[in-house]
Amino acid sequence: MMVTQISNGRFHHFHLARQLEKHRMLEAIFTGYPRFKLKDEQGIPLEKIRTFPWLQAPYMMLARTGVYKWNWLNAEWSWWAGRSLDNYVARQIKEKRFLVALSGAGLHSGKVTQDCGGKYICDRGSCHIRFQDEILKEEYKIWKLPYFEIDKRSVNREEAEYEQADRITVPSEFVRKSFLAKGVPSEKISKVTYGARLERFSKQGSPDKSKFVVLWVGGVSVRKGFMYLLEAFTRLNHPNKELKVVGPMSEEIKGLLYGHISPDVIFLGALPNDKLPELYSTSTVFVLPSLEEGLAMVQGEALACGCPIVSSTNSGAEDLITHGKEGFIVPIRSSNAILESFQQLLDTPGLRDKLSQAALERVKQMGGWDSYGDAYVALLKSIG
């Protein structure tokens, strides 16, 4: 059977679409992204990219205006953007196929697909939505910040998708366990681990051994555990240390940081991808202590550049590295564990070079996105 995909944004779904096209299985990928934003999506015939940007594109633009502070509008717009794309795709389905829909966008179209004799796969890029809501609510309470719960309509809709789907695909063991914890049967969950774009990320230099450079790449937010990294870095005793932060900063973090940033913490803002390989390669270590994440692809990027990683158990790291071999896996909410990893790198001559070499070897074993595509296609054929 051919495959139709639905993804409101880009995420990993365009990597999957390229792989399905290689296997001659891609019928189309539907997205809320506007077409002009998709010019660089090589390997997918333009006629197979179907855009429905009328609600999703304006919703994405809201993030730049600060209107996300109006949480009621954010919730409403997100709700209708997902539903409208789902309903639009449902009207296009007339015959048997696989439908692979990002969670939140496939309830109606999935049912139509099944009614046509096809199979509906709900693809969840993060942990179970109720698990996600609960852990974030706890975290915001720790930092004494207001937390706006995930829209109950969205929670109920996603849980209906989990129930409706023939299979749920997830990217990591952490995500799989979150579904099991919420009572989803194990036989309904299939783990397919993401790859990395090896053609874009490779080792381009080495760190200055007189410095200890910690790198952060991604949104600077409570969800990603930035404050735990900052605390560990602040306590690190080193005469020539730097924390380089790449990515946009959330308003909540700005409030927590006000008046507490030293000159050795350098905020670089958002940078284009072609600037990242050198940063990864010349940093001592990359850190991602997320509270919840499906499988952060920045980890694979760092490994491809030979940069050891320190990541939380809830970042999907255990599906990428072995603790102590290519980096370190630490508990969530533990600045002490992050600091201990830094200290081990400082106290053990040659350890960074050893971890770096292991990281490069690990990425070769991962096989880029081809391995992900092969595994996903094998899964589809097994349930088709």
GROMACS .gro file of C-alpha atoms in nm:
model
  384
    1MET     CA    1   0.000   0.000   0.000
    2MET     CA    2   0.099   0.362  -0.054
    3VAL     CA    3   0.143   0.600   0.240
    4THR     CA    4  -0.018   0.935   0.309
    5GLN     CA    5   0.133   1.149   0.586
    6ILE     CA    6  -0.005   1.435   0.793
    7SER     CA    7   0.217   1.673   0.988
    8ASN     CA    8   0.114   2.023   1.097
    9GLY     CA    9   0.476   2.137   1.094
   10ARG     CA   10   0.802   1.985   0.975
   11PHE     CA   11   0.941   1.792   1.269
   12HIS     CA   12   1.080   1.454   1.155
   13HIS     CA   13   0.800   1.386   0.909
   14PHE     CA   14   0.975   1.526   0.606
   15HIS     CA   15   1.270   1.296   0.680
   16LEU     CA   16   1.020   1.009   0.681
   17ALA     CA   17   0.863   1.133   0.356
   18ARG     CA   18   1.205   1.127   0.185
   19GLN     CA   19   1.257   0.772   0.301
   20LEU     CA   20   0.912   0.660   0.186
   21GLU     CA   21   0.979   0.819  -0.153
   22LYS     CA   22   1.303   0.618  -0.179
   23HIS     CA   23   1.099   0.305  -0.113
   24ARG     CA   24   0.839   0.417  -0.370
   25MET     CA   25   0.566   0.421  -0.107
   26LEU     CA   26   0.492   0.793  -0.066
   27GLU     CA   27   0.151   0.900  -0.195
   28ALA     CA   28   0.158   1.248  -0.040
   29ILE     CA   29   0.251   1.445   0.269
   30PHE     CA   30  -0.003   1.701   0.393
   31THR     CA   31   0.122   1.988   0.605
   32GLY     CA   32   0.009   2.315   0.754
   33TYR     CA   33   0.340   2.473   0.653
   34PRO     CA   34   0.317   2.728   0.368
   35ARG     CA   35   0.480   2.611   0.045
   36PHE     CA   36   0.748   2.885   0.038
   37LYS     CA   37   0.885   2.744   0.366
   38LEU     CA   38   0.938   2.403   0.204
   39LYS     CA   39   1.168   2.497  -0.084
   40ASP     CA   40   1.467   2.318   0.069
   41GLU     CA   41   1.291   1.983   0.117
   42GLN     CA   42   1.495   1.788  -0.133
   43GLY     CA   43   1.407   1.431  -0.229
   44ILE     CA   44   1.030   1.479  -0.224
   45PRO     CA   45   0.852   1.558  -0.554
   46LEU     CA   46   0.680   1.895  -0.520
   47GLU     CA   47   0.349   1.752  -0.637
   48LYS     CA   48   0.352   1.515  -0.339
   49ILE     CA   49   0.375   1.800  -0.086
   50ARG     CA   50   0.020   1.920  -0.022
   51THR     CA   51  -0.013   2.237   0.186
   52PHE     CA   52  -0.312   2.356   0.386
   53PRO     CA   53  -0.165   2.664   0.555
   54TRP     CA   54  -0.476   2.870   0.620
   55LEU     CA   55  -0.481   2.821   0.996
   56GLN     CA   56  -0.147   2.658   1.083
   57ALA     CA   57   0.075   2.921   0.919
   58PRO     CA   58  -0.088   3.218   1.101
   59TYR     CA   59  -0.076   3.015   1.423
   60MET     CA   60   0.301   2.970   1.381
   61MET     CA   61   0.341   3.344   1.317
   62LEU     CA   62   0.179   3.417   1.651
   63ALA     CA   63   0.492   3.289   1.825
   64ARG     CA   64   0.686   3.583   1.682
   65THR     CA   65   0.438   3.843   1.800
   66GLY     CA   66   0.416   3.745   2.166
   67VAL     CA   67   0.047   3.668   2.130
   68TYR     CA   68   0.116   3.327   2.291
   69LYS     CA   69   0.076   3.517   2.618
   70TRP     CA   70  -0.295   3.514   2.537
   71ASN     CA   71  -0.328   3.148   2.624
   72TRP     CA   72  -0.696   3.121   2.537
   73LEU     CA   73  -0.620   3.235   2.179
   74ASN     CA   74  -0.321   3.002   2.156
   75ALA     CA   75  -0.536   2.707   2.264
   76GLU     CA   76  -0.821   2.790   2.027
   77TRP     CA   77  -0.600   2.848   1.726
   78SER     CA   78  -0.401   2.530   1.787
   79TRP     CA   79  -0.720   2.330   1.829
   80TRP     CA   80  -0.880   2.450   1.506
   81ALA     CA   81  -0.556   2.430   1.306
   82GLY     CA   82  -0.519   2.061   1.389
   83ARG     CA   83  -0.883   1.978   1.328
   84SER     CA   84  -0.904   2.166   0.997
   85LEU     CA   85  -0.600   1.988   0.850
   86ASP     CA   86  -0.735   1.651   0.967
   87ASN     CA   87  -1.076   1.718   0.810
   88TYR     CA   88  -0.917   1.844   0.488
   89VAL     CA   89  -0.712   1.526   0.447
   90ALA     CA   90  -1.012   1.307   0.532
   91ARG     CA   91  -1.192   1.451   0.229
   92GLN     CA   92  -0.903   1.343   0.004
   93ILE     CA   93  -0.901   0.978   0.110
   94LYS     CA   94  -1.100   0.756  -0.126
   95GLU     CA   95  -0.911   0.427  -0.129
   96LYS     CA   96  -0.704   0.184   0.078
   97ARG     CA   97  -0.369   0.312   0.208
   98PHE     CA   98  -0.150   0.363   0.513
   99LEU     CA   99  -0.210   0.689   0.693
  100VAL     CA  100   0.077   0.807   0.915
  101ALA     CA  101  -0.045   1.111   1.105
  102LEU     CA  102   0.135   1.315   1.368
  103SER     CA  103  -0.062   1.295   1.691
  104GLY     CA  104  -0.334   1.556   1.710
  105ALA     CA  105  -0.396   1.558   1.334
  106GLY     CA  106  -0.534   1.218   1.238
  107LEU     CA  107  -0.849   1.121   1.427
  108HIS     CA  108  -1.105   1.181   1.150
  109SER     CA  109  -0.878   1.096   0.856
  110GLY     CA  110  -0.760   0.785   1.040
  111LYS     CA  111  -1.118   0.661   1.075
  112VAL     CA  112  -1.185   0.730   0.705
  113THR     CA  113  -0.866   0.541   0.614
  114GLN     CA  114  -0.975   0.240   0.818
  115ASP     CA  115  -1.322   0.251   0.662
  116CYS     CA  116  -1.148   0.222   0.322
  117GLY     CA  117  -0.964  -0.090   0.440
  118GLY     CA  118  -0.637   0.083   0.518
  119LYS     CA  119  -0.427   0.118   0.833
  120TYR     CA  120  -0.393   0.422   1.057
  121ILE     CA  121  -0.065   0.486   1.241
  122CYS     CA  122  -0.060   0.759   1.505
  123ASP     CA  123   0.296   0.895   1.524
  124ARG     CA  124   0.376   1.059   1.858
  125GLY     CA  125   0.698   1.258   1.869
  126SER     CA  126   0.685   1.318   2.243
  127CYS     CA  127   0.569   1.131   2.552
  128HIS     CA  128   0.204   1.041   2.620
  129ILE     CA  129   0.013   1.369   2.622
  130ARG     CA  130  -0.127   1.320   2.973
  131PHE     CA  131   0.218   1.221   3.107
  132GLN     CA  132   0.357   1.534   2.937
  133ASP     CA  133   0.096   1.758   3.096
  134GLU     CA  134   0.156   1.615   3.443
  135ILE     CA  135   0.535   1.642   3.443
  136LEU     CA  136   0.531   1.998   3.308
  137LYS     CA  137   0.275   2.102   3.567
  138GLU     CA  138   0.509   1.969   3.838
  139GLU     CA  139   0.806   2.154   3.690
  140TYR     CA  140   0.634   2.490   3.668
  141LYS     CA  141   0.530   2.451   4.029
  142ILE     CA  142   0.893   2.394   4.129
  143TRP     CA  143   0.991   2.726   3.968
  144LYS     CA  144   0.681   2.904   4.101
  145LEU     CA  145   0.564   2.988   3.750
  146PRO     CA  146   0.206   2.985   3.623
  147TYR     CA  147   0.132   2.676   3.417
  148PHE     CA  148  -0.136   2.670   3.153
  149GLU     CA  149  -0.247   2.310   3.119
  150ILE     CA  150  -0.272   2.144   2.779
  151ASP     CA  151  -0.618   2.206   2.637
  152LYS     CA  152  -0.844   1.928   2.764
  153ARG     CA  153  -0.994   1.896   2.417
  154SER     CA  154  -0.649   1.822   2.278
  155VAL     CA  155  -0.578   1.567   2.553
  156ASN     CA  156  -0.907   1.389   2.489
  157ARG     CA  157  -0.858   1.399   2.113
  158GLU     CA  158  -0.508   1.253   2.130
  159GLU     CA  159  -0.616   0.977   2.365
  160ALA     CA  160  -0.897   0.896   2.120
  161GLU     CA  161  -0.630   0.876   1.847
  162TYR     CA  162  -0.422   0.637   2.056
  163GLU     CA  163  -0.731   0.418   2.093
  164GLN     CA  164  -0.836   0.443   1.728
  165ALA     CA  165  -0.496   0.381   1.571
  166ASP     CA  166  -0.385   0.040   1.448
  167ARG     CA  167  -0.039   0.123   1.582
  168ILE     CA  168   0.135   0.406   1.770
  169THR     CA  169   0.492   0.483   1.665
  170VAL     CA  170   0.730   0.649   1.912
  171PRO     CA  171   1.098   0.746   1.885
  172SER     CA  172   1.246   0.635   2.217
  173GLU     CA  173   1.225   0.404   2.515
  174PHE     CA  174   1.135   0.695   2.740
  175VAL     CA  175   0.829   0.770   2.526
  176ARG     CA  176   0.733   0.403   2.507
  177LYS     CA  177   0.744   0.377   2.887
  178SER     CA  178   0.527   0.687   2.923
  179PHE     CA  179   0.256   0.516   2.716
  180LEU     CA  180   0.285   0.196   2.917
  181ALA     CA  181   0.252   0.401   3.238
  182LYS     CA  182  -0.079   0.534   3.109
  183GLY     CA  183  -0.216   0.190   3.033
  184VAL     CA  184  -0.160   0.163   2.658
  185PRO     CA  185  -0.096  -0.204   2.566
  186SER     CA  186   0.266  -0.274   2.476
  187GLU     CA  187   0.169  -0.460   2.156
  188LYS     CA  188   0.015  -0.139   2.020
  189ILE     CA  189   0.338   0.062   2.055
  190SER     CA  190   0.629   0.039   1.810
  191LYS     CA  191   0.957   0.220   1.870
  192VAL     CA  192   1.137   0.354   1.562
  193THR     CA  193   1.439   0.564   1.657
  194TYR     CA  194   1.520   0.881   1.461
  195GLY     CA  195   1.837   0.925   1.258
  196ALA     CA  196   2.065   1.222   1.190
  197ARG     CA  197   2.144   1.413   0.871
  198LEU     CA  198   2.504   1.303   0.838
  199GLU     CA  199   2.555   1.505   0.521
  200ARG     CA  200   2.500   1.826   0.720
  201PHE     CA  201   2.684   1.743   1.043
  202SER     CA  202   3.042   1.621   1.072
  203LYS     CA  203   3.350   1.691   1.282
  204GLN     CA  204   3.502   2.028   1.192
  205GLY     CA  205   3.779   2.091   1.438
  206SER     CA  206   3.854   2.024   1.805
  207PRO     CA  207   3.803   2.215   2.129
  208ASP     CA  208   4.065   2.440   2.283
  209LYS     CA  209   4.192   2.227   2.573
  210SER     CA  210   4.265   2.535   2.782
  211LYS     CA  211   3.891   2.608   2.792
  212PHE     CA  212   3.587   2.419   2.916
  213VAL     CA  213   3.310   2.503   2.669
  214VAL     CA  214   2.957   2.382   2.734
  215LEU     CA  215   2.713   2.403   2.443
  216TRP     CA  216   2.335   2.432   2.443
  217VAL     CA  217   2.133   2.412   2.120
  218GLY     CA  218   1.755   2.446   2.123
  219GLY     CA  219   1.477   2.651   2.275
  220VAL     CA  220   1.580   2.790   2.613
  221SER     CA  221   1.287   2.687   2.829
  222VAL     CA  222   1.174   2.531   3.155
  223ARG     CA  223   1.065   2.218   2.966
  224LYS     CA  224   1.418   2.159   2.839
  225GLY     CA  225   1.573   2.193   3.185
  226PHE     CA  226   1.793   2.493   3.110
  227MET     CA  227   1.801   2.613   3.470
  228TYR     CA  228   1.955   2.285   3.590
  229LEU     CA  229   2.236   2.324   3.338
  230LEU     CA  230   2.288   2.686   3.438
  231GLU     CA  231   2.313   2.591   3.806
  232ALA     CA  232   2.568   2.317   3.730
  233PHE     CA  233   2.773   2.550   3.511
  234THR     CA  234   2.767   2.826   3.773
  235ARG     CA  235   2.904   2.585   4.035
  236LEU     CA  236   3.175   2.450   3.803
  237ASN     CA  237   3.517   2.559   3.924
  238HIS     CA  238   3.723   2.634   3.614
  239PRO     CA  239   3.923   2.950   3.533
  240ASN     CA  240   3.834   2.953   3.163
  241LYS     CA  241   3.480   2.825   3.117
  242GLU     CA  242   3.206   2.928   2.874
  243LEU     CA  243   2.843   2.831   2.829
  244LYS     CA  244   2.736   2.898   2.470
  245VAL     CA  245   2.360   2.909   2.426
  246VAL     CA  246   2.212   2.873   2.077
  247GLY     CA  247   1.837   2.914   2.040
  248PRO     CA  248   1.543   3.141   2.121
  249MET     CA  249   1.469   3.217   2.485
  250SER     CA  250   1.122   3.178   2.636
  251GLU     CA  251   0.968   3.459   2.839
  252GLU     CA  252   0.957   3.244   3.152
  253ILE     CA  253   1.334   3.187   3.139
  254LYS     CA  254   1.398   3.558   3.087
  255GLY     CA  255   1.219   3.621   3.414
  256LEU     CA  256   1.416   3.355   3.602
  257LEU     CA  257   1.747   3.482   3.464
  258TYR     CA  258   1.693   3.850   3.530
  259GLY     CA  259   2.003   3.987   3.706
  260HIS     CA  260   2.169   3.644   3.741
  261ILE     CA  261   2.378   3.601   3.426
  262SER     CA  262   2.757   3.622   3.430
  263PRO     CA  263   2.982   3.716   3.132
  264ASP     CA  264   3.085   3.352   3.077
  265VAL     CA  265   2.727   3.267   2.968
  266ILE     CA  266   2.702   3.371   2.604
  267PHE     CA  267   2.360   3.388   2.436
  268LEU     CA  268   2.404   3.356   2.060
  269GLY     CA  269   2.035   3.350   1.965
  270ALA     CA  270   1.908   3.138   1.677
  271LEU     CA  271   2.176   3.036   1.426
  272PRO     CA  272   2.149   2.870   1.083
  273ASN     CA  273   2.234   2.502   1.061
  274ASP     CA  274   2.557   2.563   0.870
  275LYS     CA  275   2.699   2.744   1.175
  276LEU     CA  276   2.636   2.454   1.413
  277PRO     CA  277   2.891   2.186   1.308
  278GLU     CA  278   3.186   2.405   1.408
  279LEU     CA  279   3.023   2.492   1.740
  280TYR     CA  280   2.952   2.126   1.818
  281SER     CA  281   3.304   2.022   1.713
  282THR     CA  282   3.486   2.284   1.919
  283SER     CA  283   3.280   2.250   2.238
  284THR     CA  284   3.389   2.030   2.525
  285VAL     CA  285   3.042   1.889   2.581
  286PHE     CA  286   2.682   1.935   2.469
  287VAL     CA  287   2.408   1.932   2.736
  288LEU     CA  288   2.033   1.867   2.715
  289PRO     CA  289   1.861   1.798   3.051
  290SER     CA  290   1.501   1.798   2.921
  291LEU     CA  291   1.206   1.718   3.146
  292GLU     CA  292   1.031   1.548   2.856
  293GLU     CA  293   1.128   1.501   2.494
  294GLY     CA  294   1.066   1.234   2.233
  295LEU     CA  295   1.417   1.203   2.095
  296ALA     CA  296   1.589   1.539   2.056
  297MET     CA  297   1.765   1.536   1.719
  298VAL     CA  298   2.025   1.787   1.836
  299GLN     CA  299   2.182   1.499   2.028
  300GLY     CA  300   2.250   1.313   1.704
  301GLU     CA  301   2.390   1.631   1.551
  302ALA     CA  302   2.635   1.670   1.840
  303LEU     CA  303   2.744   1.306   1.818
  304ALA     CA  304   2.799   1.338   1.441
  305CYS     CA  305   3.044   1.622   1.515
  306GLY     CA  306   3.229   1.418   1.777
  307CYS     CA  307   3.090   1.617   2.069
  308PRO     CA  308   3.010   1.411   2.381
  309ILE     CA  309   2.664   1.469   2.526
  310VAL     CA  310   2.518   1.498   2.873
  311SER     CA  311   2.146   1.433   2.843
  312SER     CA  312   1.862   1.343   3.074
  313THR     CA  313   1.685   1.009   3.081
  314ASN     CA  314   1.377   1.194   2.950
  315SER     CA  315   1.545   1.319   2.633
  316GLY     CA  316   1.555   0.981   2.461
  317ALA     CA  317   1.932   0.962   2.518
  318GLU     CA  318   1.936   0.594   2.614
  319ASP     CA  319   1.838   0.511   2.255
  320LEU     CA  320   2.142   0.699   2.127
  321ILE     CA  321   2.427   0.643   2.371
  322THR     CA  322   2.561   0.417   2.642
  323HIS     CA  323   2.630   0.597   2.968
  324GLY     CA  324   3.003   0.659   3.004
  325LYS     CA  325   3.082   0.563   2.643
  326GLU     CA  326   2.970   0.851   2.419
  327GLY     CA  327   2.858   1.076   2.702
  328PHE     CA  328   2.654   1.067   3.019
  329ILE     CA  329   2.286   1.005   3.092
  330VAL     CA  330   2.166   1.193   3.399
  331PRO     CA  331   1.839   1.202   3.597
  332ILE     CA  332   1.600   1.488   3.537
  333ARG     CA  333   1.615   1.784   3.775
  334SER     CA  334   1.973   1.705   3.882
  335SER     CA  335   2.225   1.985   3.851
  336ASN     CA  336   2.450   1.771   4.074
  337ALA     CA  337   2.462   1.490   3.816
  338ILE     CA  338   2.539   1.739   3.538
  339LEU     CA  339   2.818   1.893   3.747
  340GLU     CA  340   2.959   1.547   3.823
  341SER     CA  341   2.977   1.477   3.449
  342PHE     CA  342   3.165   1.803   3.393
  343GLN     CA  343   3.403   1.720   3.677
  344GLN     CA  344   3.469   1.374   3.538
  345LEU     CA  345   3.566   1.527   3.204
  346LEU     CA  346   3.800   1.766   3.384
  347ASP     CA  347   3.954   1.508   3.614
  348THR     CA  348   4.017   1.234   3.356
  349PRO     CA  349   4.288   1.314   3.100
  350GLY     CA  350   4.196   1.199   2.751
  351LEU     CA  351   3.836   1.120   2.843
  352ARG     CA  352   3.686   1.383   2.615
  353ASP     CA  353   3.886   1.247   2.317
  354LYS     CA  354   3.776   0.893   2.400
  355LEU     CA  355   3.409   0.992   2.422
  356SER     CA  356   3.441   1.192   2.100
  357GLN     CA  357   3.576   0.896   1.905
  358ALA     CA  358   3.305   0.670   2.044
  359ALA     CA  359   3.044   0.929   1.942
  360LEU     CA  360   3.167   0.929   1.582
  361GLU     CA  361   3.160   0.550   1.573
  362ARG     CA  362   2.811   0.543   1.721
  363VAL     CA  363   2.679   0.777   1.451
  364LYS     CA  364   2.820   0.550   1.181
  365GLN     CA  365   2.628   0.261   1.336
  366MET     CA  366   2.308   0.467   1.338
  367GLY     CA  367   2.321   0.493   0.960
  368GLY     CA  368   2.155   0.833   0.933
  369TRP     CA  369   1.791   0.857   0.832
  370ASP     CA  370   1.816   0.553   0.603
  371SER     CA  371   1.806   0.321   0.902
  372TYR     CA  372   1.497   0.501   1.033
  373GLY     CA  373   1.330   0.475   0.693
  374ASP     CA  374   1.410   0.106   0.654
  375ALA     CA  375   1.275   0.032   1.002
  376TYR     CA  376   0.956   0.231   0.943
  377VAL     CA  377   0.890   0.063   0.609
  378ALA     CA  378   0.947  -0.280   0.766
  379LEU     CA  379   0.695  -0.191   1.035
  380LEU     CA  380   0.434  -0.080   0.780
  381LYS     CA  381   0.474  -0.401   0.583
  382SER     CA  382   0.442  -0.610   0.899
  383ILE     CA  383   0.102  -0.460   0.983
  384GLY     CA  384  -0.027  -0.411   0.627
   0.00000   0.00000   0.00000
